[in-house]
């Protein structure tokens, strides 16, 4: 399980698994519960690289980042470790 502490957003923690190149079991702690559950469902089983590319740069209101962007950063960091 990969663990990531997001910055500049409402969620306090992101956890996920990499199954080969596929993203699995994405979980957010804190943040907009319904939206983050939806993101987790939408990305389940998708190639991690594609998810990171799709979500990278997404913003939330006046913030320069979002929970989705933070997930992309978490994925990229995990992929660098492999």
C-alpha atoms as one frame of an Amber mdcrd trajectory, in Angstrom:
protein
   0.000   0.000   0.000   1.354   3.405  -0.946   0.734   6.265   1.463   0.782
   9.987   0.658   0.130  13.118   2.703  -1.443  15.732   0.425  -0.716  19.442
   0.749  -2.937  22.432   0.087  -6.201  20.454   0.013  -8.886  19.280   2.434
  -8.004  15.588   2.324  -5.426  14.557   4.911  -4.239  11.242   3.497  -4.257
   9.245   0.259  -3.576   5.516   0.100  -3.566   3.200  -2.924  -2.040   0.050
  -4.340  -0.228  -0.541  -7.600  -1.027  -3.917  -9.132   1.511  -4.049 -11.923
   0.677  -0.842 -13.762  -2.948  -0.745 -12.527  -4.261   1.452  -9.743  -6.201
  -0.325  -6.981  -7.915   0.455  -3.674  -7.640   4.255  -3.793  -8.711   5.744
  -0.461  -8.877   9.370   0.622  -9.160  10.461   4.261 -10.942  13.766   4.693
 -12.008  16.031   1.878 -15.236  15.946  -0.146 -16.345  12.403   0.628 -18.727
  11.825  -2.293 -16.449  13.308  -4.933 -13.395  11.448  -3.671 -15.270   8.136
  -3.532 -16.321   8.768  -7.138 -12.726   9.449  -8.213 -11.618   6.216  -6.508
 -14.283   4.228  -8.380 -13.466   5.848 -11.716  -9.736   5.125 -11.515  -9.989
   1.557 -10.142  -8.062  -0.814 -12.406  -6.913   1.927 -14.777  -3.247   2.287
 -15.751  -1.561   4.442 -13.118   0.374   6.478 -15.697  -2.826   7.384 -17.556
  -4.593   8.391 -14.338  -1.674  10.596 -13.289  -1.563  12.285 -16.706  -5.326
  12.849 -16.695  -5.549  14.300 -13.179  -2.270  16.276 -13.078  -2.876  20.021
 -12.917  -6.537  19.832 -11.864  -7.338  22.709  -9.496  -9.984  23.291  -6.808
 -11.431  26.780  -6.553  -8.667  29.350  -6.015  -6.143  26.660  -5.023  -3.321
  25.745  -7.367  -3.957  22.049  -6.666  -6.790  19.653  -5.825  -7.244  16.227
  -4.299  -7.155  14.798  -7.837  -3.895  16.638  -8.579  -2.482  15.407  -5.275
  -3.425  11.841  -6.257  -1.543  12.351  -9.527   1.505  13.513  -7.597   1.224
  10.525  -5.248   1.037   8.122  -8.201   4.036   9.729  -9.895   6.058   9.439
  -6.688   5.106   5.779  -6.283   6.005   5.016  -9.898   9.425   6.643  -9.437
  10.097   4.267  -6.528   9.423   1.189  -8.658
